Amino acid sequence: MLHPASILPDDDTLYQALLTRDPAYDGHAFVCVKTTGIFCRLTCPARKPRRENASFQATIAACFEAGFRPCQRCRPLDTIKRREPAVAKLLDLLDQNPHHRWSEQDIARHGLDPSTVRRAFRRYVGMTFLELARLKRTGLAMAQLSEGSSVLAAQQEASYESASGFRDALLRLIRETPASLKHRTLLNAGWIETPIGTMLAVGDSSRLHLLEFCDRKGLPNELNRLRTLTKSAIDFKETPVIESIGNELTDYFSGRSAAFHTPIAQIGSTFTRTVWDFLRTIEAGKTISYGEIARQMGQPTASRAVARANGANSLAIIVPCHRVVGADGSLTGYAGGLWRKQWLLTHERKHGFCSKPIKTTDQP
């Protein structure tokens, strides 16, 4: 019998289990379908997604956190509802009014004890009911954005809070009303889910300008700087550039390839762009120090300037600043978090990647 996520097999094995509707994984693994935005049991009778459109999670909470909603055919939450009446009642209420901003007082008004509900949801779902309700509003807001709704409307609908990097970014973006977007050049933005967190991609019609993890504290400032430098507004829209980098990141995180061919636009001083160019020559899984970069660039006293240029990089992973370490080999500052830096290096070494150059356009 399967239990911990750590002993789940690889995604290819799970995909075969999905095709055969293997009941051994029922309740222990879920498939998330990118093309529909839903998650299902592996025994779901619905038409099976293509392999590239399927990812797998070990818990219902992880599915919700990745932005997916439960399938209405195999109904993955029904087993939980049968086990716990309080959970069933609140899930039904949430389905009836997914836009409601729930509080513990609301739970009590329905005759339920908030602490009991909190424990039950953590046990069966992996998160509290309030967290689940907030994620459901988030999913509705992201769907609105993908359908062309204004950022302001989506932000108000979801009731985001400033503690989240994702919500912080949206709050900065809504400074421009839909009316102000008219007759202006637009940069297009899209969300990309990865195993180590949601990323925000921003690009124009032909090049990628920004790729960052959404919980990076400096993301709002990066977005404002990008808008100022490009004299553009930012709106949410799926484009070939965002689709391209999304597909390449899927290959990267699945262990198939560390090669990125999506054209990028980098804005910076000559020295800064030279450092970024150097970063792209570092072999995947390898590391190098700031001082060694400076020496190889022929400026041995410029290690601090190299560090500043490294920190100014706004294209995470594809311009691999995570491969730069301290002089003693220790992990040093990484805006996405040192745990991600360690994860990325371990991932690259595990799969033995060989990177290829990226097509670059330096100026907007």
CSV table of C-alpha atoms in Angstrom, one decimal:
chain,number,residue,atom,x,y,z
A,1,MET,CA,0.0,0.0,0.0
A,2,LEU,CA,1.3,3.4,-0.9
A,3,HIS,CA,1.5,6.3,1.6
A,4,PRO,CA,4.3,8.8,1.7
A,5,ALA,CA,4.9,11.0,-1.3
A,6,SER,CA,8.6,10.2,-1.1
A,7,ILE,CA,8.1,6.6,-2.2
A,8,LEU,CA,5.8,7.4,-5.2
A,9,PRO,CA,7.3,6.2,-8.5
A,10,ASP,CA,8.4,8.5,-11.2
A,11,ASP,CA,5.9,10.4,-13.4
A,12,ASP,CA,6.3,8.0,-16.4
A,13,THR,CA,5.3,5.1,-14.1
A,14,LEU,CA,2.4,7.0,-12.8
A,15,TYR,CA,1.3,7.9,-16.4
A,16,GLN,CA,1.2,4.2,-17.2
A,17,ALA,CA,-0.9,3.6,-14.1
A,18,LEU,CA,-3.2,6.4,-15.3
A,19,LEU,CA,-3.6,4.7,-18.7
A,20,THR,CA,-4.4,1.4,-17.1
A,21,ARG,CA,-6.5,2.9,-14.4
A,22,ASP,CA,-4.5,1.1,-11.7
A,23,PRO,CA,-6.4,1.2,-8.4
A,24,ALA,CA,-3.2,0.7,-6.4
A,25,TYR,CA,-2.5,4.5,-6.5
A,26,ASP,CA,-6.1,5.6,-5.8
A,27,GLY,CA,-5.9,8.3,-3.1
A,28,HIS,CA,-2.1,8.4,-3.1
A,29,ALA,CA,-1.4,10.0,-6.4
A,30,PHE,CA,-3.4,12.5,-8.5
A,31,VAL,CA,-3.0,13.6,-12.1
A,32,CYS,CA,-3.1,17.3,-13.0
A,33,VAL,CA,-4.1,18.0,-16.6
A,34,LYS,CA,-2.6,21.2,-17.9
A,35,THR,CA,-5.0,21.6,-20.8
A,36,THR,CA,-8.1,21.5,-18.7
A,37,GLY,CA,-6.9,22.8,-15.3
A,38,ILE,CA,-8.4,19.9,-13.4
A,39,PHE,CA,-6.9,17.1,-11.3
A,40,CYS,CA,-8.2,13.5,-11.2
A,41,ARG,CA,-7.8,10.2,-9.6
A,42,LEU,CA,-5.6,7.8,-11.6
A,43,THR,CA,-8.8,5.6,-12.0
A,44,CYS,CA,-10.8,8.4,-13.7
A,45,PRO,CA,-12.7,7.1,-16.7
A,46,ALA,CA,-12.3,10.4,-18.6
A,47,ARG,CA,-10.2,10.6,-21.8
A,48,LYS,CA,-6.5,10.4,-20.9
A,49,PRO,CA,-4.3,13.5,-21.4
A,50,ARG,CA,-1.2,13.4,-23.5
A,51,ARG,CA,2.0,12.7,-21.5
A,52,GLU,CA,3.3,16.2,-21.9
A,53,ASN,CA,0.0,17.6,-20.5
A,54,ALA,CA,0.0,15.5,-17.4
A,55,SER,CA,1.8,16.0,-14.1
A,56,PHE,CA,1.4,14.2,-10.8
A,57,GLN,CA,0.9,15.2,-7.2
A,58,ALA,CA,0.8,13.1,-4.0
A,59,THR,CA,-1.8,15.1,-2.2
A,60,ILE,CA,-5.0,17.0,-2.9
A,61,ALA,CA,-3.4,20.0,-1.2
A,62,ALA,CA,-0.5,20.0,-3.7
A,63,CYS,CA,-3.1,19.9,-6.6
A,64,PHE,CA,-4.9,22.9,-5.3
A,65,GLU,CA,-1.7,24.7,-4.6
A,66,ALA,CA,-0.6,24.1,-8.2
A,67,GLY,CA,-3.8,25.8,-9.4
A,68,PHE,CA,-5.9,22.8,-10.4
A,69,ARG,CA,-9.5,22.1,-9.5
A,70,PRO,CA,-11.1,18.7,-8.9
A,71,CYS,CA,-12.6,16.7,-11.7
A,72,GLN,CA,-16.4,16.6,-11.7
A,73,ARG,CA,-16.4,13.1,-13.2
A,74,CYS,CA,-14.2,11.1,-10.8
A,75,ARG,CA,-14.8,13.5,-8.0
A,76,PRO,CA,-11.5,13.0,-6.0
A,77,LEU,CA,-12.9,14.7,-2.9
A,78,ASP,CA,-15.8,12.4,-2.5
A,79,THR,CA,-13.9,9.8,-0.5
A,80,ILE,CA,-13.0,12.5,2.0
A,81,LYS,CA,-16.6,13.6,2.2
A,82,ARG,CA,-17.8,10.1,3.1
A,83,ARG,CA,-15.3,9.9,5.9
A,84,GLU,CA,-15.8,13.3,7.5
A,85,PRO,CA,-19.3,15.0,7.5
A,86,ALA,CA,-17.9,18.4,8.6
A,87,VAL,CA,-15.5,18.4,5.7
A,88,ALA,CA,-18.3,17.4,3.3
A,89,LYS,CA,-20.5,20.2,4.5
A,90,LEU,CA,-17.9,22.9,4.0
A,91,LEU,CA,-16.8,21.6,0.7
A,92,ASP,CA,-20.4,21.7,-0.5
A,93,LEU,CA,-20.8,25.2,0.7
A,94,LEU,CA,-17.6,26.2,-1.0
A,95,ASP,CA,-18.8,24.7,-4.3
A,96,GLN,CA,-22.0,26.7,-3.9
A,97,ASN,CA,-20.3,30.0,-3.4
A,98,PRO,CA,-16.6,29.8,-4.3
A,99,HIS,CA,-16.1,33.6,-4.2
A,100,HIS,CA,-17.0,34.0,-0.5
A,101,ARG,CA,-14.2,35.2,1.7
A,102,TRP,CA,-14.4,32.7,4.6
A,103,SER,CA,-13.5,33.3,8.2
A,104,GLU,CA,-13.6,31.1,11.3
A,105,GLN,CA,-16.6,33.1,12.4
A,106,ASP,CA,-18.4,31.8,9.2
A,107,ILE,CA,-17.5,28.2,10.1
A,108,ALA,CA,-18.9,28.7,13.6
A,109,ARG,CA,-22.1,30.1,12.2
A,110,HIS,CA,-22.7,26.9,10.4
A,111,GLY,CA,-22.6,25.0,13.7
A,112,LEU,CA,-19.0,23.7,13.3
A,113,ASP,CA,-16.1,24.0,15.7
A,114,PRO,CA,-13.2,25.9,13.9
A,115,SER,CA,-10.5,24.0,15.6
A,116,THR,CA,-12.1,20.6,14.8
A,117,VAL,CA,-12.5,21.7,11.2
A,118,ARG,CA,-8.9,22.9,11.0
A,119,ARG,CA,-7.6,19.5,12.1
A,120,ALA,CA,-9.9,17.5,9.9
A,121,PHE,CA,-9.0,19.5,6.7
A,122,ARG,CA,-5.3,19.2,7.5
A,123,ARG,CA,-5.7,15.4,8.0
A,124,TYR,CA,-7.7,14.7,4.9
A,125,VAL,CA,-6.8,17.5,2.5
A,126,GLY,CA,-3.4,18.7,3.6
A,127,MET,CA,-4.4,22.3,4.3
A,128,THR,CA,-6.9,24.2,6.4
A,129,PHE,CA,-10.4,25.0,5.0
A,130,LEU,CA,-9.5,28.7,5.0
A,131,GLU,CA,-6.4,28.0,2.9
A,132,LEU,CA,-8.4,25.9,0.5
A,133,ALA,CA,-11.0,28.6,0.1
A,134,ARG,CA,-8.4,31.2,-0.6
A,135,LEU,CA,-6.7,28.9,-3.2
A,136,LYS,CA,-10.0,28.4,-4.9
A,137,ARG,CA,-10.5,32.2,-5.2
A,138,THR,CA,-6.9,32.4,-6.5
A,139,GLY,CA,-7.7,29.8,-9.2
A,140,LEU,CA,-10.8,31.7,-10.2
A,141,ALA,CA,-8.8,34.9,-10.5
A,142,MET,CA,-6.1,33.3,-12.6
A,143,ALA,CA,-8.8,31.9,-14.9
A,144,GLN,CA,-10.2,35.4,-15.3
A,145,LEU,CA,-6.8,36.7,-16.2
A,146,SER,CA,-6.3,34.0,-18.8
A,147,GLU,CA,-9.6,34.9,-20.3
A,148,GLY,CA,-8.7,38.6,-20.6
A,149,SER,CA,-10.3,40.1,-17.4
A,150,SER,CA,-8.6,43.1,-16.0
A,151,VAL,CA,-6.0,42.6,-13.3
A,152,LEU,CA,-7.9,44.8,-11.0
A,153,ALA,CA,-11.1,42.8,-11.3
A,154,ALA,CA,-9.2,39.5,-10.7
A,155,GLN,CA,-7.4,40.9,-7.7
A,156,GLN,CA,-10.6,42.1,-6.1
A,157,GLU,CA,-12.3,38.8,-6.8
A,158,ALA,CA,-9.6,36.8,-5.2
A,159,SER,CA,-9.0,39.1,-2.2
A,160,TYR,CA,-5.2,38.6,-2.3
A,161,GLU,CA,-3.1,39.5,0.7
A,162,SER,CA,0.3,41.3,0.6
A,163,ALA,CA,2.1,38.4,2.3
A,164,SER,CA,2.2,36.4,-0.9
A,165,GLY,CA,4.8,37.3,-3.6
A,166,PHE,CA,2.1,36.4,-6.2
A,167,ARG,CA,-0.4,38.7,-4.7
A,168,ASP,CA,2.2,41.5,-4.2
A,169,ALA,CA,3.0,41.4,-7.9
A,170,LEU,CA,-0.6,41.7,-8.8
A,171,LEU,CA,-1.1,44.6,-6.4
A,172,ARG,CA,1.7,46.4,-8.2
A,173,LEU,CA,0.3,45.6,-11.6
A,174,ILE,CA,-3.1,47.0,-10.9
A,175,ARG,CA,-1.8,50.5,-10.6
A,176,GLU,CA,-2.7,50.8,-14.3
A,177,THR,CA,-6.4,50.7,-15.1
A,178,PRO,CA,-7.7,49.0,-18.2
A,179,ALA,CA,-8.3,52.4,-19.8
A,180,SER,CA,-4.6,53.4,-19.3
A,181,LEU,CA,-3.5,50.3,-21.2
A,182,LYS,CA,-5.1,51.5,-24.5
A,183,HIS,CA,-2.7,52.6,-27.2
A,184,ARG,CA,0.3,51.4,-25.3
A,185,THR,CA,2.8,48.7,-26.0
A,186,LEU,CA,2.0,45.6,-24.0
A,187,LEU,CA,4.3,43.1,-22.3
A,188,ASN,CA,2.5,39.9,-21.7
A,189,ALA,CA,2.7,37.9,-18.5
A,190,GLY,CA,1.9,34.3,-17.6
A,191,TRP,CA,2.2,31.9,-14.7
A,192,ILE,CA,4.3,28.8,-14.9
A,193,GLU,CA,4.0,26.0,-12.3
A,194,THR,CA,7.2,24.2,-11.3
A,195,PRO,CA,8.0,21.6,-8.7
A,196,ILE,CA,9.7,24.3,-6.6
A,197,GLY,CA,7.1,27.1,-6.9
A,198,THR,CA,5.1,29.2,-9.3
A,199,MET,CA,7.1,31.4,-11.7
A,200,LEU,CA,6.1,34.6,-13.5
A,201,ALA,CA,7.1,35.0,-17.1
A,202,VAL,CA,6.9,38.3,-18.9
A,203,GLY,CA,7.8,38.9,-22.5
A,204,ASP,CA,7.0,40.9,-25.6
A,205,SER,CA,5.9,39.5,-29.0
A,206,SER,CA,9.3,37.9,-29.7
A,207,ARG,CA,11.4,37.8,-26.5
A,208,LEU,CA,11.3,36.9,-22.9
A,209,HIS,CA,12.1,39.8,-20.5
A,210,LEU,CA,11.6,38.3,-17.0
A,211,LEU,CA,11.3,34.9,-15.4
A,212,GLU,CA,11.2,34.9,-11.6
A,213,PHE,CA,9.7,32.9,-8.7
A,214,CYS,CA,6.6,34.6,-7.5
A,215,ASP,CA,7.6,34.7,-3.8
A,216,ARG,CA,10.8,36.7,-4.6
A,217,LYS,CA,10.5,39.8,-2.5
A,218,GLY,CA,12.0,42.1,-5.1
A,219,LEU,CA,9.6,41.0,-7.8
A,220,PRO,CA,7.3,44.0,-7.7
A,221,ASN,CA,10.2,46.4,-8.1
A,222,GLU,CA,11.5,44.3,-11.0
A,223,LEU,CA,8.1,44.6,-12.7
A,224,ASN,CA,8.0,48.3,-12.2
A,225,ARG,CA,11.6,48.7,-13.5
A,226,LEU,CA,10.7,46.6,-16.5
A,227,ARG,CA,7.7,48.7,-17.3
A,228,THR,CA,9.7,51.9,-17.0
A,229,LEU,CA,12.6,50.8,-19.1
A,230,THR,CA,10.5,49.4,-21.9
A,231,LYS,CA,7.8,52.1,-21.6
A,232,SER,CA,5.2,49.4,-21.7
A,233,ALA,CA,2.3,48.1,-19.7
A,234,ILE,CA,1.9,44.5,-18.5
A,235,ASP,CA,-1.1,42.4,-19.0
A,236,PHE,CA,-1.9,38.7,-18.7
A,237,LYS,CA,-2.0,36.8,-22.0
A,238,GLU,CA,-0.8,33.4,-23.3
A,239,THR,CA,1.8,34.0,-26.1
A,240,PRO,CA,4.2,31.9,-28.1
A,241,VAL,CA,7.1,33.3,-26.1
A,242,ILE,CA,5.5,32.3,-22.7
A,243,GLU,CA,4.4,28.9,-24.2
A,244,SER,CA,7.9,28.3,-25.4
A,245,ILE,CA,9.6,29.0,-22.1
A,246,GLY,CA,6.9,27.0,-20.3
A,247,ASN,CA,7.6,24.0,-22.5
A,248,GLU,CA,11.4,24.3,-22.0
A,249,LEU,CA,10.9,24.5,-18.2
A,250,THR,CA,8.8,21.4,-18.3
A,251,ASP,CA,11.7,19.6,-20.1
A,252,TYR,CA,14.2,21.0,-17.5
A,253,PHE,CA,12.3,20.0,-14.5
A,254,SER,CA,11.4,16.6,-15.9
A,255,GLY,CA,15.1,15.9,-16.4
A,256,ARG,CA,15.0,15.8,-20.2
A,257,SER,CA,17.0,18.9,-21.1
A,258,ALA,CA,18.7,22.0,-19.7
A,259,ALA,CA,18.8,23.7,-23.1
A,260,PHE,CA,16.8,27.0,-23.5
A,261,HIS,CA,16.2,28.4,-26.9
A,262,THR,CA,13.5,31.0,-26.2
A,263,PRO,CA,14.9,34.4,-27.3
A,264,ILE,CA,15.6,36.7,-24.4
A,265,ALA,CA,16.0,40.5,-24.1
A,266,GLN,CA,18.3,41.7,-21.4
A,267,ILE,CA,18.7,45.3,-20.4
A,268,GLY,CA,21.8,46.4,-18.6
A,269,SER,CA,25.2,48.0,-18.8
A,270,THR,CA,27.8,46.5,-21.0
A,271,PHE,CA,29.6,45.0,-18.0
A,272,THR,CA,26.4,43.5,-16.6
A,273,ARG,CA,25.4,41.9,-19.9
A,274,THR,CA,28.9,40.5,-20.2
A,275,VAL,CA,28.5,38.8,-16.8
A,276,TRP,CA,25.1,37.4,-17.9
A,277,ASP,CA,26.7,36.1,-21.1
A,278,PHE,CA,29.3,34.4,-19.0
A,279,LEU,CA,26.7,32.8,-16.7
A,280,ARG,CA,25.2,31.1,-19.7
A,281,THR,CA,28.5,29.4,-20.5
A,282,ILE,CA,28.6,27.6,-17.1
A,283,GLU,CA,27.8,23.9,-17.6
A,284,ALA,CA,24.6,22.7,-15.9
A,285,GLY,CA,25.4,21.2,-12.5
A,286,LYS,CA,28.8,22.9,-12.2
A,287,THR,CA,29.6,25.9,-10.0
A,288,ILE,CA,32.0,28.8,-10.1
A,289,SER,CA,32.8,31.6,-7.7
A,290,TYR,CA,32.4,35.3,-8.3
A,291,GLY,CA,36.1,35.8,-8.1
A,292,GLU,CA,36.8,33.2,-10.7
A,293,ILE,CA,34.3,34.8,-13.1
A,294,ALA,CA,36.0,38.1,-12.6
A,295,ARG,CA,39.4,36.5,-13.3
A,296,GLN,CA,38.2,34.7,-16.4
A,297,MET,CA,36.7,38.0,-17.7
A,298,GLY,CA,40.1,39.6,-17.3
A,299,GLN,CA,39.0,41.9,-14.4
A,300,PRO,CA,40.3,40.1,-11.3
A,301,THR,CA,39.4,42.9,-8.9
A,302,ALA,CA,35.8,43.1,-10.1
A,303,SER,CA,34.3,40.2,-8.0
A,304,ARG,CA,31.9,42.6,-6.2
A,305,ALA,CA,30.7,44.0,-9.4
A,306,VAL,CA,30.2,40.5,-10.7
A,307,ALA,CA,28.1,39.7,-7.6
A,308,ARG,CA,26.0,42.8,-8.2
A,309,ALA,CA,25.4,41.9,-11.9
A,310,ASN,CA,24.6,38.3,-10.8
A,311,GLY,CA,22.0,39.7,-8.4
A,312,ALA,CA,20.5,41.9,-11.0
A,313,ASN,CA,19.7,39.0,-13.3
A,314,SER,CA,15.9,38.8,-13.9
A,315,LEU,CA,15.8,35.5,-15.9
A,316,ALA,CA,16.1,32.8,-13.2
A,317,ILE,CA,17.3,29.3,-14.2
A,318,ILE,CA,17.8,30.1,-17.9
A,319,VAL,CA,20.5,32.7,-17.1
A,320,PRO,CA,21.9,30.4,-14.3
A,321,CYS,CA,23.0,32.7,-11.5
A,322,HIS,CA,22.2,29.7,-9.2
A,323,ARG,CA,25.5,28.1,-10.4
A,324,VAL,CA,27.6,30.9,-8.7
A,325,VAL,CA,28.9,30.1,-5.2
A,326,GLY,CA,31.2,31.6,-2.6
A,327,ALA,CA,35.0,31.3,-2.9
A,328,ASP,CA,35.0,28.4,-0.5
A,329,GLY,CA,32.3,26.6,-2.4
A,330,SER,CA,29.5,27.5,0.0
A,331,LEU,CA,26.0,28.5,-1.2
A,332,THR,CA,25.6,32.3,-1.2
A,333,GLY,CA,22.7,34.6,-1.6
A,334,TYR,CA,20.0,33.6,-4.1
A,335,ALA,CA,16.9,35.7,-4.5
A,336,GLY,CA,14.7,32.6,-5.0
A,337,GLY,CA,16.0,31.1,-1.7
A,338,LEU,CA,19.0,29.0,-0.9
A,339,TRP,CA,16.9,25.9,-0.7
A,340,ARG,CA,15.9,26.4,-4.3
A,341,LYS,CA,19.6,27.0,-5.3
A,342,GLN,CA,20.5,23.7,-3.6
A,343,TRP,CA,17.6,22.0,-5.3
A,344,LEU,CA,18.5,23.2,-8.7
A,345,LEU,CA,22.1,22.2,-8.5
A,346,THR,CA,21.2,18.8,-7.1
A,347,HIS,CA,18.6,18.4,-9.9
A,348,GLU,CA,21.1,19.3,-12.6
A,349,ARG,CA,23.8,16.9,-11.3
A,350,LYS,CA,21.3,14.1,-10.9
A,351,HIS,CA,20.3,14.3,-14.6
A,352,GLY,CA,23.8,15.1,-16.0
A,353,PHE,CA,22.5,18.0,-18.2
A,354,CYS,CA,24.5,19.6,-20.9
A,355,SER,CA,23.4,23.2,-21.6
A,356,LYS,CA,23.3,24.9,-24.9
A,357,PRO,CA,23.6,28.7,-25.6
A,358,ILE,CA,20.6,30.9,-25.5
A,359,LYS,CA,19.6,33.2,-28.3
A,360,THR,CA,19.9,36.7,-26.9
A,361,THR,CA,18.9,40.3,-27.8
A,362,ASP,CA,20.5,42.7,-25.5
A,363,GLN,CA,18.3,45.8,-26.0
A,364,PRO,CA,14.5,46.3,-26.2
